[in-house]
Amino acid sequence: MTTTVERPALSADYDVLIVGAGFAGMYQLYRLRNLGVRTAVIEAGSDVGGTWYWNRYPGARCDVASLEYSYSWSKDVQNDWVWSELMASQPEIERYLQYVVDRFDLRRDVLFNTRVKSAHYDETAKGWTLTTDRGDTLRAPFTIMATGCLSAPMLPNIPGIDSFQGTSVQTSLWPKEGVELTGKRVGIIGTGSSAVQAIPEIAKVAGSLTVFQRTPTYTWPANNRPLTDEDQRKVRETYDQLRETERNSLAGIALGLGGALYAAPTTKIMDLSEEERRAALDQHGFAVTRMFADVPTNMEANSVARELYGEMVRRVVKDPETAASLMPTEHPIGCKRAVIDTNYFGTFNQPHVSLVDLRKDPIAEITPGGIRTASREHDLDVIIYATGFDAMTGALNRIDIRGRGGERLIEKWADGPRNYLGLMVEGFPNLFTITGPGSPSVLSNMMVSIEQHVDWITDCLEHLRSHGIETMEPELEAEDRWVDHVNNVASGTMYVAPSCHSWYLGENVPGKVRQFMPYIGGVGRYRQKCDEIAANGYSGFVLGKAALAAV
Ligand code: NA7
């Protein structure tokens, strides 16, 4: 159920402002309301959902099992909500959040259809002033950015992009009313996760589908399926234990319901003979390239896995030229975020689906009638841009955020994001970032990381209140140490291999400095560090008036 809400009247007395009404913003609101903290949430969309509000393209689906990609903080919700599939689709996830929000009456504190334009720290008032595109000015001592990691959509800079006379649409800004694709000549630019999910679904209805691919993608079968009563019963019996395992795990995932995709490998591909590798390929298909411990760490093992992957692509895709184009050759397995799919490669066997390999035949321009590549014009009715996001920092940098002395966050982060624990930035007191760069965030089950951050921030705010502390920000040294630590744990992994270019490294955004942004140390280890720091009286942070005056 989606309830239309009146815009709540603004107050002059907020304690905390939250930006974003996705899963993070809604749980944060719930926690703060229970503490009696006066809170408003500002949200650009017309309803809750965040990522799951904006990304409603055909085939949009979560890649973590629904029984795990769900709130753990309400036993009632956990017991009452029944997921229909192993991995939930966007409509189901959106319905779930709406159900939670209705159940706890959370909408009444949200200003929908309102985008935050600026957030400035006022040193005299010791608080934040936010302005919006609706002309609002809101003030509060604390601001929490729940703005998401993949929420600043990117449009490519292609000549003629505005000249197209047909329908142009971005997967990340898919209209609620849908897009008419039936029988149409559809072109899609991009082959990242969004496109890989959308392509098989669009092919079911489009008259023709042309995929414009710059970089081929490693993708693994999702093996999605309806959840059985037995699945549900098993998980419900041990839910508490399961959630605890998630919290102390590497990626916030405990069940491994996705099969080999989520199992922690122990054996090494380099220990297998050629015959054994082939046998494994015959038995497990694409999954074989995710089943060995040395593939993510050893380039030779990675090359072996890539050969097997190529063999699988050739087995599925009938046209040899298309198969060759679909096989990633330039980057190792494990460099980019793992994509999962349902019949992605098989879709290219359909006669009305074609692939344009932009490495051989680059886009020259968008024309009124379609897309012109170096070799020819492709006439289209619809162009879909599945061209990604300015990840992790984009949503923050698109707001004019200024801290002490008017310092701009975008300038502080000109050489890459710097913060402490991914939670707070030196020079920007009383500003929290949920799942910010430098935290496990996109390398984990987001729900686990969101809950951990919200709980930590809420405990922190309680601590500040009960100790009469007005301001909090990281020490510069603590921030520097954390940034070094984040970089050190990533070094030596495929994520930062010289041949790897990914949105984790910010390399999809022109001018963005190459820096591995998420924390790869694991959610369990990270939680432990955050808890230790809190238990030590928030070591590494400067607390209170007197200390700040000396900064
Ligand atoms: P991604 O994974 O960043 O994919 C974007 C795709 O768009 C990728 O294939 C890009 O190719 C392509 N792209 C971007 N600009 C262009 C231009 N100018 N020409 C051609 N192709 C272009 O974004 P997604 O939305 O698919 O997925 C993001 C995350 O969301 C995903 O990892 C999940 O966590 C959920 P490139 O690789 O840059 O050559």
XYZ file of C-alpha atoms and ligand atoms in Angstrom:
590
model
C 0.000 0.000 0.000
C 1.330 3.440 -0.877
C -0.176 6.189 1.194
C -0.198 9.726 -0.088
C 0.941 11.976 2.709
C 0.550 15.657 3.288
C 3.869 17.438 3.640
C 4.427 17.747 7.389
C 4.697 21.256 8.802
C 8.302 22.279 9.394
C 9.549 22.793 12.922
C 12.166 25.225 14.218
C 13.342 22.670 16.774
C 14.744 19.584 15.154
C 17.469 17.661 16.927
C 18.462 15.614 13.910
C 17.895 15.908 10.176
C 18.131 12.777 8.047
C 18.652 13.022 4.305
C 17.138 10.092 2.418
C 14.149 7.805 3.025
C 15.584 4.496 1.897
C 16.221 1.553 4.203
C 18.887 3.505 6.115
C 16.864 6.679 6.602
C 13.746 4.817 7.708
C 15.495 2.685 10.304
C 17.372 5.744 11.566
C 14.090 7.628 11.925
C 12.565 4.721 13.828
C 15.483 4.554 16.276
C 15.584 8.281 16.908
C 11.841 8.613 17.309
C 11.947 5.928 19.997
C 14.498 8.042 21.859
C 12.221 11.070 21.704
C 14.605 12.853 19.352
C 12.886 15.417 17.136
C 13.672 14.309 13.620
C 12.751 15.148 10.037
C 13.657 13.157 6.945
C 14.100 14.914 3.626
C 13.554 12.773 0.522
C 13.733 13.675 -3.170
C 11.357 10.906 -4.245
C 7.610 10.845 -3.792
C 7.785 7.820 -1.484
C 10.164 5.718 0.576
C 12.534 3.177 -0.969
C 15.762 4.896 -1.985
C 17.538 2.586 -4.420
C 14.386 0.487 -4.589
C 12.273 3.531 -5.383
C 14.402 4.799 -8.274
C 15.649 1.572 -9.906
C 12.379 0.119 -11.159
C 13.619 -1.021 -14.583
C 12.412 -4.403 -15.891
C 14.252 -7.198 -14.105
C 15.511 -5.071 -11.178
C 16.282 -7.495 -8.391
C 18.456 -7.824 -5.316
C 21.480 -10.137 -5.493
C 21.315 -11.126 -1.816
C 18.774 -13.668 -0.538
C 15.587 -11.880 0.548
C 15.522 -13.686 3.915
C 18.827 -11.944 4.628
C 18.291 -8.719 2.713
C 15.642 -7.584 5.166
C 15.504 -5.713 8.461
C 16.456 -7.710 11.542
C 15.443 -5.039 14.052
C 11.767 -5.939 14.222
C 10.934 -9.509 15.194
C 7.296 -8.793 14.305
C 8.177 -7.774 10.761
C 10.606 -10.669 10.470
C 7.929 -13.129 11.523
C 5.017 -11.658 9.599
C 6.494 -10.769 6.226
C 6.681 -13.641 3.749
C 9.151 -13.339 0.887
C 8.055 -15.023 -2.305
C 11.410 -15.587 -3.980
C 14.964 -16.487 -3.032
C 16.108 -13.105 -4.343
C 13.423 -10.475 -4.282
C 12.439 -8.277 -7.190
C 12.290 -4.478 -6.934
C 8.468 -4.370 -6.600
C 8.533 -6.820 -3.690
C 11.353 -4.987 -1.880
C 9.544 -1.686 -2.356
C 6.313 -3.204 -1.008
C 8.232 -4.566 1.982
C 9.638 -1.184 2.965
C 6.217 0.419 2.494
C 4.749 -2.240 4.782
C 7.347 -1.534 7.483
C 6.876 2.210 7.154
C 3.087 1.884 7.425
C 3.352 -0.469 10.371
C 5.468 2.010 12.345
C 3.795 5.118 10.949
C 7.117 6.525 9.745
C 5.894 8.596 6.783
C 4.583 11.423 8.933
C 8.112 12.753 9.552
C 9.210 12.662 5.912
C 9.265 15.626 3.559
C 8.805 13.901 0.204
C 9.452 15.458 -3.214
C 12.112 17.601 -1.571
C 15.781 17.577 -2.543
C 18.478 18.903 -0.218
C 20.580 21.458 -2.068
C 23.006 22.536 0.657
C 24.117 21.611 4.150
C 26.276 24.162 5.974
C 27.752 23.879 9.440
C 27.212 26.914 11.628
C 30.061 27.141 14.132
C 28.275 29.610 16.377
C 25.028 27.656 16.582
C 26.961 24.344 16.566
C 24.620 22.794 14.074
C 23.630 22.310 10.477
C 21.483 24.415 8.190
C 19.979 22.590 5.235
C 18.269 24.227 2.278
C 16.059 22.440 -0.248
C 14.790 22.857 -3.777
C 11.377 23.704 -2.282
C 12.818 26.805 -0.627
C 12.910 25.291 2.866
C 15.525 26.076 5.477
C 15.886 23.457 8.203
C 18.214 23.587 11.183
C 19.390 20.956 13.661
C 22.512 20.235 15.707
C 23.039 16.926 13.866
C 22.627 15.771 10.283
C 22.709 12.182 9.095
C 23.294 11.476 5.424
C 21.355 8.352 4.463
C 21.855 9.178 0.821
C 22.889 5.757 -0.463
C 25.951 4.473 -2.267
C 24.543 4.107 -5.771
C 22.145 7.006 -5.989
C 23.837 9.618 -8.167
C 23.030 8.451 -11.711
C 25.469 9.045 -14.557
C 24.571 9.970 -18.112
C 27.339 9.564 -20.683
C 28.703 12.573 -22.485
C 27.799 11.434 -26.018
C 27.397 14.037 -28.763
C 23.786 14.598 -29.802
C 22.338 12.998 -26.657
C 19.551 15.583 -26.474
C 18.644 15.295 -30.136
C 16.965 11.867 -29.966
C 13.290 12.123 -30.938
C 12.226 8.817 -29.409
C 12.034 7.898 -25.722
C 15.226 8.261 -23.638
C 15.277 6.696 -20.192
C 17.811 5.814 -17.497
C 17.510 2.500 -15.640
C 18.274 4.376 -12.411
C 15.470 6.899 -12.968
C 12.869 4.554 -14.438
C 9.439 6.224 -14.418
C 6.825 4.847 -12.044
C 4.288 4.633 -14.833
C 6.674 2.428 -16.822
C 7.991 2.755 -20.359
C 6.224 1.303 -23.407
C 8.661 -1.236 -24.859
C 6.300 -3.742 -26.463
C 7.136 -4.196 -30.115
C 9.560 -1.262 -30.038
C 13.074 -1.001 -31.431
C 15.002 -0.690 -28.184
C 18.674 0.152 -27.716
C 20.440 -0.162 -24.374
C 23.828 1.382 -23.596
C 25.840 -0.372 -20.894
C 26.316 -3.954 -19.741
C 26.756 -3.546 -15.977
C 24.494 -5.155 -13.404
C 21.440 -3.045 -14.294
C 21.647 -3.851 -18.006
C 22.410 -7.519 -17.375
C 19.203 -7.772 -15.340
C 17.152 -5.689 -17.769
C 18.263 -7.203 -21.107
C 16.549 -10.627 -20.776
C 13.315 -8.986 -19.582
C 13.260 -6.321 -22.302
C 13.982 -8.968 -24.943
C 10.727 -10.685 -23.947
C 8.646 -7.749 -25.187
C 10.730 -5.583 -27.529
C 10.408 -5.843 -31.298
C 14.185 -5.662 -31.448
C 16.862 -5.120 -28.818
C 20.319 -3.768 -29.615
C 22.873 -3.907 -26.805
C 25.689 -1.355 -27.010
C 28.556 -2.859 -25.020
C 31.805 -1.115 -24.170
C 33.185 -3.551 -21.595
C 31.958 -7.156 -21.328
C 30.825 -8.307 -17.896
C 31.442 -11.391 -15.798
C 28.046 -12.535 -14.646
C 26.902 -15.672 -12.862
C 23.517 -17.423 -12.922
C 21.390 -16.233 -10.006
C 19.548 -19.550 -9.714
C 16.637 -17.589 -8.375
C 13.494 -19.535 -7.518
C 10.325 -19.304 -5.466
C 10.908 -19.801 -1.731
C 9.275 -22.916 -0.370
C 7.488 -23.198 2.969
C 10.336 -25.438 4.007
C 12.920 -22.722 3.224
C 10.948 -20.224 5.273
C 10.438 -22.602 8.170
C 14.106 -23.531 8.370
C 15.243 -19.925 8.443
C 12.595 -18.815 10.933
C 13.639 -21.541 13.353
C 17.160 -20.147 13.587
C 16.699 -16.517 12.587
C 18.437 -15.016 15.644
C 21.475 -17.160 15.135
C 21.499 -16.428 11.433
C 21.434 -12.679 12.003
C 24.278 -12.980 14.483
C 26.316 -14.943 11.950
C 25.667 -12.231 9.337
C 26.853 -9.507 11.713
C 30.149 -11.287 12.340
C 30.761 -12.480 8.812
C 32.811 -11.080 5.953
C 30.008 -9.845 3.711
C 26.969 -9.863 5.993
C 25.693 -13.060 4.423
C 25.144 -16.267 6.377
C 22.846 -18.596 4.513
C 24.607 -19.215 1.257
C 21.147 -19.749 -0.244
C 22.605 -18.564 -3.529
C 24.683 -21.758 -3.584
C 28.287 -21.729 -4.811
C 28.032 -18.006 -5.426
C 28.088 -17.261 -1.727
C 30.022 -20.208 -0.354
C 33.443 -19.392 1.112
C 35.878 -21.389 -1.042
C 38.750 -23.357 0.468
C 40.245 -25.381 -2.406
C 42.536 -23.918 -5.066
C 42.063 -24.097 -8.803
C 45.850 -24.343 -9.235
C 45.802 -27.630 -7.314
C 43.490 -29.191 -9.915
C 44.703 -30.961 -13.045
C 43.424 -29.783 -16.432
C 41.100 -32.806 -16.469
C 39.717 -31.999 -13.034
C 39.088 -28.389 -14.036
C 37.145 -29.506 -17.105
C 35.130 -31.926 -14.993
C 34.339 -29.107 -12.549
C 33.245 -26.934 -15.465
C 30.937 -29.661 -16.776
C 29.426 -30.075 -13.331
C 29.108 -26.471 -12.142
C 29.120 -24.309 -15.283
C 29.836 -20.618 -14.742
C 29.895 -21.106 -10.950
C 33.191 -22.968 -11.255
C 35.009 -19.654 -11.602
C 33.778 -18.554 -8.163
C 34.473 -21.776 -6.322
C 38.199 -21.489 -5.666
C 40.066 -19.563 -3.007
C 43.001 -18.578 -5.211
C 40.998 -16.958 -8.046
C 40.478 -13.643 -6.199
C 44.105 -13.429 -5.051
C 46.376 -15.114 -7.598
C 46.557 -13.750 -11.138
C 47.594 -17.101 -12.622
C 44.612 -18.817 -10.995
C 42.471 -15.955 -12.211
C 43.641 -16.513 -15.793
C 42.774 -20.204 -15.562
C 39.296 -19.303 -14.275
C 38.893 -16.786 -17.089
C 39.636 -19.446 -19.688
C 36.952 -21.645 -18.168
C 34.565 -18.706 -18.105
C 35.212 -18.060 -21.810
C 34.542 -21.714 -22.528
C 31.152 -21.408 -20.810
C 30.261 -18.280 -22.818
C 31.110 -20.139 -26.024
C 28.963 -23.084 -24.924
C 25.922 -20.855 -24.330
C 26.194 -18.209 -27.066
C 25.722 -19.772 -30.491
C 27.202 -17.044 -32.692
C 31.019 -17.226 -32.286
C 31.551 -13.533 -32.983
C 28.955 -12.505 -30.388
C 30.414 -14.985 -27.898
C 33.901 -13.552 -28.421
C 32.614 -10.016 -27.879
C 30.755 -11.003 -24.699
C 33.849 -12.555 -23.113
C 35.696 -10.151 -20.794
C 39.353 -10.094 -21.767
C 40.795 -6.997 -20.165
C 40.045 -7.295 -16.448
C 40.350 -10.134 -13.936
C 37.440 -11.940 -12.287
C 36.750 -10.215 -8.975
C 37.764 -6.741 -10.114
C 34.243 -5.427 -10.467
C 31.188 -6.160 -8.381
C 29.971 -9.661 -9.172
C 26.888 -9.517 -11.359
C 24.239 -12.203 -11.277
C 21.725 -12.865 -13.992
C 18.879 -14.933 -15.308
C 19.522 -16.088 -18.885
C 21.753 -13.146 -19.813
C 24.017 -14.915 -22.321
C 21.178 -17.090 -23.661
C 19.247 -13.944 -24.571
C 21.801 -13.182 -27.289
C 20.716 -16.338 -29.153
C 17.343 -14.776 -29.924
C 17.096 -13.502 -33.499
C 15.770 -10.066 -32.526
C 18.627 -9.410 -30.036
C 21.948 -8.082 -31.305
C 25.189 -6.914 -29.754
C 27.240 -3.941 -30.891
C 30.816 -4.240 -29.656
C 31.759 -0.619 -29.047
C 35.444 -1.497 -28.784
C 35.341 -2.327 -32.510
C 32.538 0.001 -33.557
C 32.317 2.960 -31.144
C 29.344 5.276 -30.774
C 29.868 8.402 -32.872
C 26.718 10.250 -31.837
C 23.098 10.022 -30.833
C 20.915 11.161 -33.718
C 17.221 12.119 -33.843
C 16.513 8.580 -35.103
C 18.803 6.464 -32.959
C 22.488 5.747 -32.395
C 25.163 6.138 -35.041
C 28.267 4.034 -34.512
C 31.427 4.272 -36.602
C 30.067 1.741 -39.090
C 26.309 2.481 -39.337
C 23.119 4.073 -38.038
C 20.925 2.030 -35.644
C 17.295 3.183 -35.891
C 15.602 3.100 -32.487
C 12.331 4.032 -30.768
C 13.748 3.857 -27.234
C 17.267 4.415 -25.874
C 17.929 3.067 -22.388
C 20.963 4.365 -20.526
C 22.204 1.729 -18.072
C 25.352 3.749 -17.592
C 25.883 3.561 -13.858
C 26.421 5.876 -10.928
C 28.883 8.270 -9.385
C 29.191 5.721 -6.599
C 29.719 6.274 -2.880
C 30.690 9.946 -2.994
C 28.376 11.193 -5.767
C 25.224 11.654 -3.709
C 27.169 13.594 -1.055
C 29.172 15.685 -3.505
C 26.028 16.712 -5.367
C 24.942 18.519 -2.183
C 26.830 21.710 -1.334
C 28.203 20.455 1.998
C 30.373 22.873 3.966
C 31.937 22.263 7.341
C 33.985 24.355 9.751
C 35.378 27.533 8.224
C 33.186 26.996 5.169
C 35.360 24.108 3.954
C 33.646 22.280 1.109
C 33.389 18.495 1.344
C 33.886 18.181 -2.406
C 37.211 20.017 -2.061
C 38.311 18.032 0.956
C 37.611 14.904 -1.101
C 39.173 16.180 -4.340
C 41.903 13.503 -4.078
C 39.485 10.807 -2.900
C 37.176 10.455 0.098
C 38.730 10.852 3.562
C 36.872 10.075 6.756
C 37.027 8.058 9.955
C 35.300 4.661 9.924
C 33.274 5.776 6.917
C 31.077 7.524 9.465
C 32.375 11.054 10.076
C 34.664 13.569 8.383
C 37.243 15.774 10.112
C 36.184 19.396 9.758
C 32.502 18.469 9.454
C 31.282 18.140 13.045
C 28.003 16.422 13.864
C 27.625 15.068 10.342
C 27.222 11.303 10.009
C 27.279 9.290 6.790
C 25.473 5.954 6.798
C 27.434 3.383 4.751
C 29.866 6.094 3.671
C 33.080 5.414 1.731
C 35.576 3.722 4.018
C 32.938 1.374 5.443
C 31.990 -2.126 4.176
C 28.821 -0.789 2.510
C 28.662 -2.012 -1.102
C 30.935 -4.982 -0.369
C 28.356 -6.351 2.038
C 24.706 -7.179 2.496
C 23.648 -3.534 2.705
C 20.961 -4.294 5.247
C 23.517 -5.575 7.764
C 25.792 -2.584 7.236
C 22.922 -0.111 7.407
C 21.661 -1.536 10.697
C 25.149 -1.515 12.195
C 25.700 2.132 11.276
C 22.267 3.244 12.447
C 22.736 1.441 15.777
C 26.228 2.915 16.229
C 25.070 6.443 15.388
C 22.046 6.146 17.663
C 24.172 4.911 20.581
C 26.632 7.696 19.864
C 23.917 10.369 19.924
C 22.621 8.974 23.197
C 26.143 9.123 24.617
C 26.596 12.729 23.511
C 23.235 13.689 24.996
C 23.798 11.960 28.307
C 27.288 13.488 28.643
C 26.247 16.995 27.638
C 28.502 16.919 24.583
C 27.507 19.318 21.826
C 29.922 18.485 19.055
C 31.828 15.533 17.686
C 34.232 15.079 14.811
C 37.221 12.866 14.017
C 40.787 13.816 14.841
C 42.774 14.362 11.663
C 45.313 11.692 12.690
C 42.571 9.131 13.295
C 41.093 9.917 9.913
C 44.478 9.577 8.183
C 45.103 6.260 9.930
C 41.708 4.942 8.853
C 42.183 5.965 5.213
C 45.588 4.218 5.206
C 44.037 1.118 6.743
C 41.245 1.028 4.132
C 43.844 1.259 1.358
C 46.151 -1.309 2.939
C 43.546 -4.039 3.285
C 42.505 -3.607 -0.353
C 46.033 -3.799 -1.724
C 46.914 -7.071 -3.391
C 43.325 -7.926 -4.259
C 41.849 -8.082 -7.760
C 39.797 -5.000 -6.894
C 42.872 -2.813 -7.249
C 44.759 -4.738 -9.944
C 46.263 -2.307 -12.476
C 44.006 -3.770 -15.194
C 40.926 -3.168 -13.046
C 38.754 -0.137 -13.744
C 35.575 -0.022 -11.713
C 33.132 2.233 -9.951
C 34.625 1.002 -6.654
C 37.721 2.925 -7.793
C 35.693 5.861 -9.090
C 37.072 5.314 -12.565
C 33.732 5.482 -14.338
C 33.440 9.175 -13.454
C 35.496 11.583 -15.566
C 38.005 13.397 -13.366
C 37.398 11.268 -10.259
C 40.609 10.210 -8.565
C 41.336 6.463 -8.528
C 40.855 5.288 -4.948
C 39.301 2.069 -3.699
C 36.404 3.436 -1.680
C 34.713 0.652 0.328
C 36.305 -1.115 3.306
C 37.168 -4.691 2.398
C 38.093 -5.873 5.897
C 34.681 -7.483 6.430
C 31.606 -6.486 8.366
C 32.511 -8.537 11.456
C 35.983 -7.070 11.818
C 34.652 -3.596 11.046
C 31.870 -3.859 13.632
C 34.417 -4.915 16.226
C 36.556 -1.846 15.494
C 33.556 0.495 15.676
C 32.422 -1.073 18.951
C 35.892 -0.852 20.489
C 36.156 2.811 19.580
C 32.758 3.535 21.142
C 33.655 1.528 24.252
C 36.845 3.595 24.596
C 34.816 6.773 24.881
C 34.871 7.372 21.105
C 38.641 7.317 20.750
C 39.875 9.149 17.681
C 37.041 11.645 17.922
C 37.117 15.144 19.361
C 34.168 15.595 21.671
C 32.678 18.736 23.140
C 33.113 22.478 23.134
C 36.435 22.890 24.868
C 38.246 20.325 22.774
C 36.863 21.725 19.553
C 38.004 25.227 20.361
C 41.559 23.906 20.337
C 41.250 22.196 16.936
P 27.716 -0.066 -13.840
O 28.040 -1.386 -13.293
O 28.613 1.077 -13.549
O 27.585 -0.243 -15.421
C 27.518 0.854 -16.283
C 27.646 0.370 -17.693
O 27.511 1.475 -18.577
C 29.013 -0.245 -17.975
O 28.838 -1.352 -18.825
C 29.739 0.890 -18.685
O 30.760 0.470 -19.518
C 28.604 1.475 -19.475
N 28.864 2.832 -19.942
C 29.030 3.936 -19.178
N 29.258 5.009 -19.977
C 29.241 4.550 -21.234
C 29.427 5.155 -22.500
N 29.691 6.458 -22.611
N 29.342 4.395 -23.607
C 29.100 3.085 -23.484
N 28.914 2.436 -22.326
C 28.992 3.169 -21.216
O 26.250 0.398 -13.413
P 24.966 -0.494 -13.136
O 23.829 0.415 -12.923
O 24.808 -1.531 -14.165
O 25.302 -1.234 -11.803
C 25.736 -0.499 -10.661
C 25.576 -1.294 -9.431
O 24.200 -1.290 -9.062
C 25.903 -2.747 -9.516
O 27.231 -3.036 -9.352
C 25.056 -3.341 -8.409
O 25.698 -3.165 -7.185
C 23.843 -2.491 -8.415
P 32.299 0.462 -18.982
O 32.382 -0.718 -18.071
O 32.508 1.763 -18.252
O 33.123 0.351 -20.197
